XYZ file of C-alpha atoms in Angstrom:
416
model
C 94.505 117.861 65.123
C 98.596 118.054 64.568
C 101.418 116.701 66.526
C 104.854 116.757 66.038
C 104.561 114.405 63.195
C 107.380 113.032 61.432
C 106.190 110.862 58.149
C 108.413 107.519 57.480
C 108.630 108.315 54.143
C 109.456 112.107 55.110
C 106.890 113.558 52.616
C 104.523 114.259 55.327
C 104.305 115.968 58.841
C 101.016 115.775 59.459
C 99.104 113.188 60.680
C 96.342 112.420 57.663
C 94.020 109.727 58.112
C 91.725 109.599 55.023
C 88.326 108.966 55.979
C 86.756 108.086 52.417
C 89.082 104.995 51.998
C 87.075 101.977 53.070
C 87.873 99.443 55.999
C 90.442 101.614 57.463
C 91.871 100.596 60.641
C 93.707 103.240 63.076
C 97.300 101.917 64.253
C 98.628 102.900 67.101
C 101.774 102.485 68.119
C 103.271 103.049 71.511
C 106.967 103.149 73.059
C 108.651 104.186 75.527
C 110.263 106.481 72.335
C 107.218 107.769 70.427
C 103.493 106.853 69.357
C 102.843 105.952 66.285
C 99.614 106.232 63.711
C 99.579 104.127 60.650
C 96.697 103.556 58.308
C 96.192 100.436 57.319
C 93.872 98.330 54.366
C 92.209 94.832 55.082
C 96.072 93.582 53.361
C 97.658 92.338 56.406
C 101.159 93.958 54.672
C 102.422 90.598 53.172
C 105.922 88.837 54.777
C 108.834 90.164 56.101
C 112.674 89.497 55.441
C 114.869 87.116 56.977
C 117.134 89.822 58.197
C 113.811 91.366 59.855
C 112.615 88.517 61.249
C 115.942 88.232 63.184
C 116.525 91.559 63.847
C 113.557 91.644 66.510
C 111.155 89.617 68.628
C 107.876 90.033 67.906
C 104.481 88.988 69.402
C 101.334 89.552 68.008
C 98.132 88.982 69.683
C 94.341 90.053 68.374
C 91.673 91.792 70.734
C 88.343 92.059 70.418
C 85.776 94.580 70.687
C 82.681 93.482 72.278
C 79.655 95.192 72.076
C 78.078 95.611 76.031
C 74.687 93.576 74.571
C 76.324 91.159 72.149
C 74.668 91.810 68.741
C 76.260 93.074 66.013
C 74.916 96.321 65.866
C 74.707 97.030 69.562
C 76.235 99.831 71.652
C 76.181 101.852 74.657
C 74.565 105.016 75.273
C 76.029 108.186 74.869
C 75.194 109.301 78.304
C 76.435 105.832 79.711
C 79.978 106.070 77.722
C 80.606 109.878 78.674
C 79.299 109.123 82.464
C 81.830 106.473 82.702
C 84.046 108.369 80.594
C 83.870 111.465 83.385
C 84.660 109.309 86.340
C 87.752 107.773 84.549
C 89.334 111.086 83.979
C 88.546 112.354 87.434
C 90.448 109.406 88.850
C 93.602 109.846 86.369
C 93.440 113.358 87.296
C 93.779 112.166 91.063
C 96.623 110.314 90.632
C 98.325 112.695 88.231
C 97.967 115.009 91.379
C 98.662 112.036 93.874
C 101.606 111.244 91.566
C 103.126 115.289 91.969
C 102.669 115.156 95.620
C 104.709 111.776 96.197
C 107.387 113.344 93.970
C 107.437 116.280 96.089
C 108.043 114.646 99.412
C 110.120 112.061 97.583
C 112.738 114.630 96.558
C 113.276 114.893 100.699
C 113.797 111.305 100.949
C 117.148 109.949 99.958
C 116.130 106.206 101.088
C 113.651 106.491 98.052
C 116.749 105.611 95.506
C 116.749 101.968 96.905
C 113.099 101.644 95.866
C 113.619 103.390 92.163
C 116.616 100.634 91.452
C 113.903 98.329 92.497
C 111.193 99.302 89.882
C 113.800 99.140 87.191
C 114.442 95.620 88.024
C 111.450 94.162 88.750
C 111.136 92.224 85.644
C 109.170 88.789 85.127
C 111.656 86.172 83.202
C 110.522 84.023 80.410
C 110.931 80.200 81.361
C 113.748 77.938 80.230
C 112.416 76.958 77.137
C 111.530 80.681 75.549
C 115.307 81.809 75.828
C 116.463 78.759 74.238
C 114.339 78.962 71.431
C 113.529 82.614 71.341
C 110.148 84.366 71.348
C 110.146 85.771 67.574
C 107.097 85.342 66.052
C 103.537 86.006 66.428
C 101.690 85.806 69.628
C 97.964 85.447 69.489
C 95.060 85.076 71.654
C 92.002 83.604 71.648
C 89.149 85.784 70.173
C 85.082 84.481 70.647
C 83.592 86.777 67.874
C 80.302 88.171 68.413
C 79.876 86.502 72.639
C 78.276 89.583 75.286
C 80.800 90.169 78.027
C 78.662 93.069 79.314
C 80.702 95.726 78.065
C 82.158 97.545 75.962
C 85.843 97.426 76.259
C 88.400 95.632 74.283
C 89.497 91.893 75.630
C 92.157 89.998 75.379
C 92.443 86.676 75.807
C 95.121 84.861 78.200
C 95.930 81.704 79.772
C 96.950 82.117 83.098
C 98.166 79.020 85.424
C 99.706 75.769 86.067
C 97.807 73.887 83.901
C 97.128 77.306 82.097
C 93.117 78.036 81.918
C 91.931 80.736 79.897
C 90.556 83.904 80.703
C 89.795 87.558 78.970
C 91.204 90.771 80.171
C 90.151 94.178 79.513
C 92.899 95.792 78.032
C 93.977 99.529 79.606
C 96.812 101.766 78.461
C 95.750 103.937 81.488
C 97.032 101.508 84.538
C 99.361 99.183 85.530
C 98.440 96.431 87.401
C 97.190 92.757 86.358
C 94.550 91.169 87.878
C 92.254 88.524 87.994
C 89.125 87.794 90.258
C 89.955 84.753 92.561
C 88.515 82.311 94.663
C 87.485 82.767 97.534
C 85.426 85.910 95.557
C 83.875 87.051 98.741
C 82.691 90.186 96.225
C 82.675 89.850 92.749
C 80.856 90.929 89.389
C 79.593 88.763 86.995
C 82.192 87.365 84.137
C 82.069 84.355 81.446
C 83.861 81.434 82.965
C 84.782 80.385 86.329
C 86.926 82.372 88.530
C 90.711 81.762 88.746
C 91.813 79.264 91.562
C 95.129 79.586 93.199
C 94.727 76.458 94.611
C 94.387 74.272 91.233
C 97.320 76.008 89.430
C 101.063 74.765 90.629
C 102.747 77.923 89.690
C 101.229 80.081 91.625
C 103.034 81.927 94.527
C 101.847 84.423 96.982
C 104.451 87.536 97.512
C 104.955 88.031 100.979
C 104.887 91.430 102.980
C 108.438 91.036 103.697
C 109.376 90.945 99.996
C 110.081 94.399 98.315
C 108.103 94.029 95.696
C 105.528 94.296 97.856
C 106.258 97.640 97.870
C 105.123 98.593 94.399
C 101.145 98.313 95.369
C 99.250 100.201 97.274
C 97.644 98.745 100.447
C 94.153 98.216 101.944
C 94.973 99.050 105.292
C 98.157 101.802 105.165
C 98.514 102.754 108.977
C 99.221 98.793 108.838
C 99.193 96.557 106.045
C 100.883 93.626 107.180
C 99.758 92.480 110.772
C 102.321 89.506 110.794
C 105.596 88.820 109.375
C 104.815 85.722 107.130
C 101.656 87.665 105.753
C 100.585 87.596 102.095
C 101.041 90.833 100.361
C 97.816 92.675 100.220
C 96.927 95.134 97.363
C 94.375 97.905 97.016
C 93.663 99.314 93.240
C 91.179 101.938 92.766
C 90.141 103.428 89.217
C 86.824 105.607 89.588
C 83.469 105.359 89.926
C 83.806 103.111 92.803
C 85.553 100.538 90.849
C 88.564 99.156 92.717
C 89.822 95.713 92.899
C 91.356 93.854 96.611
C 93.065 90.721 97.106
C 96.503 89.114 97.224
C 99.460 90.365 95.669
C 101.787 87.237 93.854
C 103.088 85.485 90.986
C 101.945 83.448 88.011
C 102.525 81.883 84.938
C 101.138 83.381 81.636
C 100.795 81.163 78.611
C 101.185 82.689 75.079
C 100.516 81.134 72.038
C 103.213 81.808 69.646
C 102.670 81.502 65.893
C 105.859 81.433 64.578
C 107.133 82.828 61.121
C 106.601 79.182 59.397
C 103.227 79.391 60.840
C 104.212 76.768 63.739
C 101.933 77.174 66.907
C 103.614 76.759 69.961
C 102.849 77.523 73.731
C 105.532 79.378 75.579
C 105.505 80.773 79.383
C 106.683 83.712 81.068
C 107.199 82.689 84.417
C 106.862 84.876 87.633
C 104.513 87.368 86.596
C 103.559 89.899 89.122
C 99.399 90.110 88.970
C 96.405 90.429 91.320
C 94.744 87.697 92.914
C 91.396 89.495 93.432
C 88.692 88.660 96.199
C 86.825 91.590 96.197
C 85.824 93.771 92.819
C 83.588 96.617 92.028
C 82.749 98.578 88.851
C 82.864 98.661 85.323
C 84.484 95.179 84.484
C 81.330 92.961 84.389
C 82.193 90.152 81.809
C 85.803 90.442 82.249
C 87.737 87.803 84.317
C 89.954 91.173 85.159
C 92.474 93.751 83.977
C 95.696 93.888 81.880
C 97.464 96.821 82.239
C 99.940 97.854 79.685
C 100.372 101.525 81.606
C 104.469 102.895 81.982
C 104.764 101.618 85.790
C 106.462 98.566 87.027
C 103.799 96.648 87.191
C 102.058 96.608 83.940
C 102.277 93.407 81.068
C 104.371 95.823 79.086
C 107.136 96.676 81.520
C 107.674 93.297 82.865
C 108.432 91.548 79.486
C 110.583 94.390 78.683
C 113.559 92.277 78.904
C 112.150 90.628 76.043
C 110.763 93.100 73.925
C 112.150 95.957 75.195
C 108.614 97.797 76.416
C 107.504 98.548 72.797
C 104.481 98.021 71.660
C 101.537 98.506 69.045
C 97.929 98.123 68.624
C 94.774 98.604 66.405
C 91.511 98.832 67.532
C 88.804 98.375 65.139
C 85.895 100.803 65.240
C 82.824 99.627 67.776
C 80.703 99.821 64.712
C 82.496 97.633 62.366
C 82.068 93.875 61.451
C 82.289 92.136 64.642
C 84.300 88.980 63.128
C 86.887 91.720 62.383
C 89.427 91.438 65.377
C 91.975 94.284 66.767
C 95.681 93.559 67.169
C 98.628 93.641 69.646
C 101.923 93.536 69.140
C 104.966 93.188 71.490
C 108.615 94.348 70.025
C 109.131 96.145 67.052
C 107.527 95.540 63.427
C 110.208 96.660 60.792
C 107.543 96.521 58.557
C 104.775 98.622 60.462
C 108.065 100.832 60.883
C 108.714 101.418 56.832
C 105.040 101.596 55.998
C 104.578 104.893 53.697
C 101.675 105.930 55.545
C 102.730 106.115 58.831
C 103.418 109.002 60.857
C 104.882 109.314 64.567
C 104.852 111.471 67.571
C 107.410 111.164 70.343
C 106.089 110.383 73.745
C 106.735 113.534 76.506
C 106.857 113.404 79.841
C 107.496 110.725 82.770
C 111.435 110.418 81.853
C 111.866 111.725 84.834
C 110.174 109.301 86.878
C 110.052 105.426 85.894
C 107.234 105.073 87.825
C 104.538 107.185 85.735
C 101.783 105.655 84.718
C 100.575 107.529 81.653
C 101.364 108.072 78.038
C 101.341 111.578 77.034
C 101.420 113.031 73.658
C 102.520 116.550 72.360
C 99.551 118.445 70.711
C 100.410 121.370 68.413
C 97.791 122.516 67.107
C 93.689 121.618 66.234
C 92.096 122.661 62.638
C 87.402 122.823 62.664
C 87.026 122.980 58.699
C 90.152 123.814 57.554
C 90.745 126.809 59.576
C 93.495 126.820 62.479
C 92.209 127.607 66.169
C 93.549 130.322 67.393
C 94.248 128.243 71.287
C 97.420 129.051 73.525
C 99.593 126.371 72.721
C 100.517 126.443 76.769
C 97.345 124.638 77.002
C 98.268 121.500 75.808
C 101.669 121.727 77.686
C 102.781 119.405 79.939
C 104.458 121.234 82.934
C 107.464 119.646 84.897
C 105.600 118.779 87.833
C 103.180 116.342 85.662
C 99.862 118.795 85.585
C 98.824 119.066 82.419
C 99.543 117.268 78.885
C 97.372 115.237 76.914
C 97.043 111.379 77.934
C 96.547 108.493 75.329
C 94.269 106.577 77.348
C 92.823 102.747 75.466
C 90.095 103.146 78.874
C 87.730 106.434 77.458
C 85.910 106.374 75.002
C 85.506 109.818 73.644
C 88.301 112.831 73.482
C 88.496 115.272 76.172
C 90.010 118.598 76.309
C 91.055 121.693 78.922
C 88.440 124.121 79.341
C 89.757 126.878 77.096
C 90.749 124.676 74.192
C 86.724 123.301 74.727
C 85.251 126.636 74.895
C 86.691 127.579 71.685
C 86.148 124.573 69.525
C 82.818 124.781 70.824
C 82.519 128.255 69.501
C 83.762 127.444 66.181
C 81.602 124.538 65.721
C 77.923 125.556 67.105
């Protein structure tokens, strides 16, 4: 498969990953500028320079890949990944198309400018104590190597709260919003840990219906979401399947641990968070506390420490079937080094410049090769047209690769 690669050491513009080196990892790198693929060896890439340590802030945290039963060498079915697979695509399909209609209508409302200078701004603030020190460094997260969460997506591990308590969060490219399941769970699925409290954390704040960011969820009850003035904001999140998350709409305090350049650890807040206080919760989370979404919207982790590190980020997943003590990576701001690797290509991101509130990240294919010989597909099929339909979506959510019909039909020619 080709892109519109462009090598960093511009001897290459392909995208070659060679699959005979051992212990390979696949980087990815995404910004609101490009995505990135890097290979990379069990060397973690040595230190950085003083000039590049200043140049950028930097947070690194590690994820972890849990098998659905917990042993080493366990895995879901085929049938039970593409199942879940199918319904995920059906409901980013959905709100592609839900997406195209709002934009539609939204073009007839001029009001709707108020609401897009809202998005842009709506921007959780590190505390105090971050800007006066500064966030460089290396952020990290608690990893528990080898422990079932009942599935088979990749956690990360925050602390969330006033004291902060910790929790692990399925990690999704594909959404935006944070969430957590809460007390009172009046209907909840199963997860490691007790649920989050509002009432034992004193940072937490409820975002009332009157507020405007109140305006960036979607709501339980439309005709009427709010039946009295000093209301809490309610929120309604749906992605497939059933699975859909309901509850309060407010503010938090996450806790990062920050390993700093020296090797230091230090905790450091970012205050005002916008997330999910959940209360009822259905599907294909069980063994999650809940969701961090690192999607283009407002709401997602990403965009609201963009004031920090400027919505760029990377990770690398290690492969299911690889040595569980092995742990994936995320990293917030930009790694000159990762940058000026030799072996790493990028893409440029397309699309959703035209709205700030799309969700997705979409990628540019050119071209796909079965066995060294080019298909011959219309390269309109991987377009992606102006009013969003179409375009291929990097999504962290589904676990196998998915393609339009015709492209399908003919690699599935080729290769049966």
């Amino acid at each position: 498969m080709s892109f519109n690669a462009v090598s960093s050491s511009a001897t290459n513009t392909g995208c070659n990953l060679d699959s005979s080196k051992k212990a390979k990892k696949s980087q990815t790198i995404v910004s609101q500028e490009g995505f990135e693929l890097l290979e990379d060896d069990d060397d973690d890439g040595g230190g950085e320079g003083e000039e590049e340590k200043e140049a950028k802030q930097t947070v690194k945290l590690h994820l972890k890949h849990r098998s659905k039963d917990g042993k080493s060498g366990g895995q879901e079915s085929f049938m039970e990944s593409t199942n879940r697979d199918l319904a995920r695509i059906q409901t980013l399909y959905t709100r592609i198309i839900e997406k195209k209609n709002q934009n539609d209508i939204s073009r007839l409302k001029k009001d709707k400018e108020g609401s897009k200078k809202l998005i842009k701004t709506a921007v959780a603030p590190a505390s105090p104590e971050s800007y006066g020190t500064g966030l460089s460094g290396q952020l990290m997260a608690t990893l528990e190597s080898g422990v079932s969460l009942g599935s088979g997506e990749y956690f990360m591990d925050v602390f969330i709260g006033t004291p902060p308590k910790h929790y692990s969060l399925i990690l999704d490219t594909g959404s935006d919003l944070n969430w957590i399941q809460c007390v009172p769970c009046h209907d909840c699925f199963e997860q490691k840990g007790p649920y989050y409290d509002p009432k034992e954390s004193s940072s937490f704040r409820n975002i009332g219906c009157q507020d405007p960011r109140c305006h960036l969820v979607s709501s339980p009850d439309p005709p009427q979401p709010c039946k009295a003035e000093n209301q809490t904001c309610p929120y309604f999140y749906w992605y497939g399947d059933s699975s859909n998350t309901t509850g309060d709409f407010a503010l938090e305090t996450f806790t990062v641990n920050l390993t700093s350049p020296t090797g230091k650890s230090e905790f450091k807040k970012v205050e005002n968070v916008m997330f999910g206080c959940g209360h009822w919760n259905r599907g294909l989370f069980h063994g999650a506390s809940g969701l961090l979404g690192l999607g283009r919207g407002p709401l997602s982790f990403a965009s609201q420490l963009q004031s920090l590190y400027g919505h760029s980020f990377s990770y690398c997943l290690v492969d299911r079937n690889s040595d569980t003590n092995v742990s994936s990576k995320l990293i917030f701001g930009e790694d000159k080094d990762l940058l000026n690797h030799p072996e790493l290509n990028f893409t440029t991101l397309v699309g959703g410049k035209e709205n700030p509130a799309d969700t997705f990240y979409y990628v540019q294919i050119k071209s796909i090769m079965v066995g060294g010989e080019l298909l011959n597909i219309p390269e309109a099929t991987w377009n992606l047209t102006s009013d969003g339909v179409g375009g291929t979506i990097v999504d962290s959510g589904t676990t196998l690769s998915y393609f339009a019909e015709p492209a399908y039909q003919i690699m599935k020619g080729c290769i049966c």
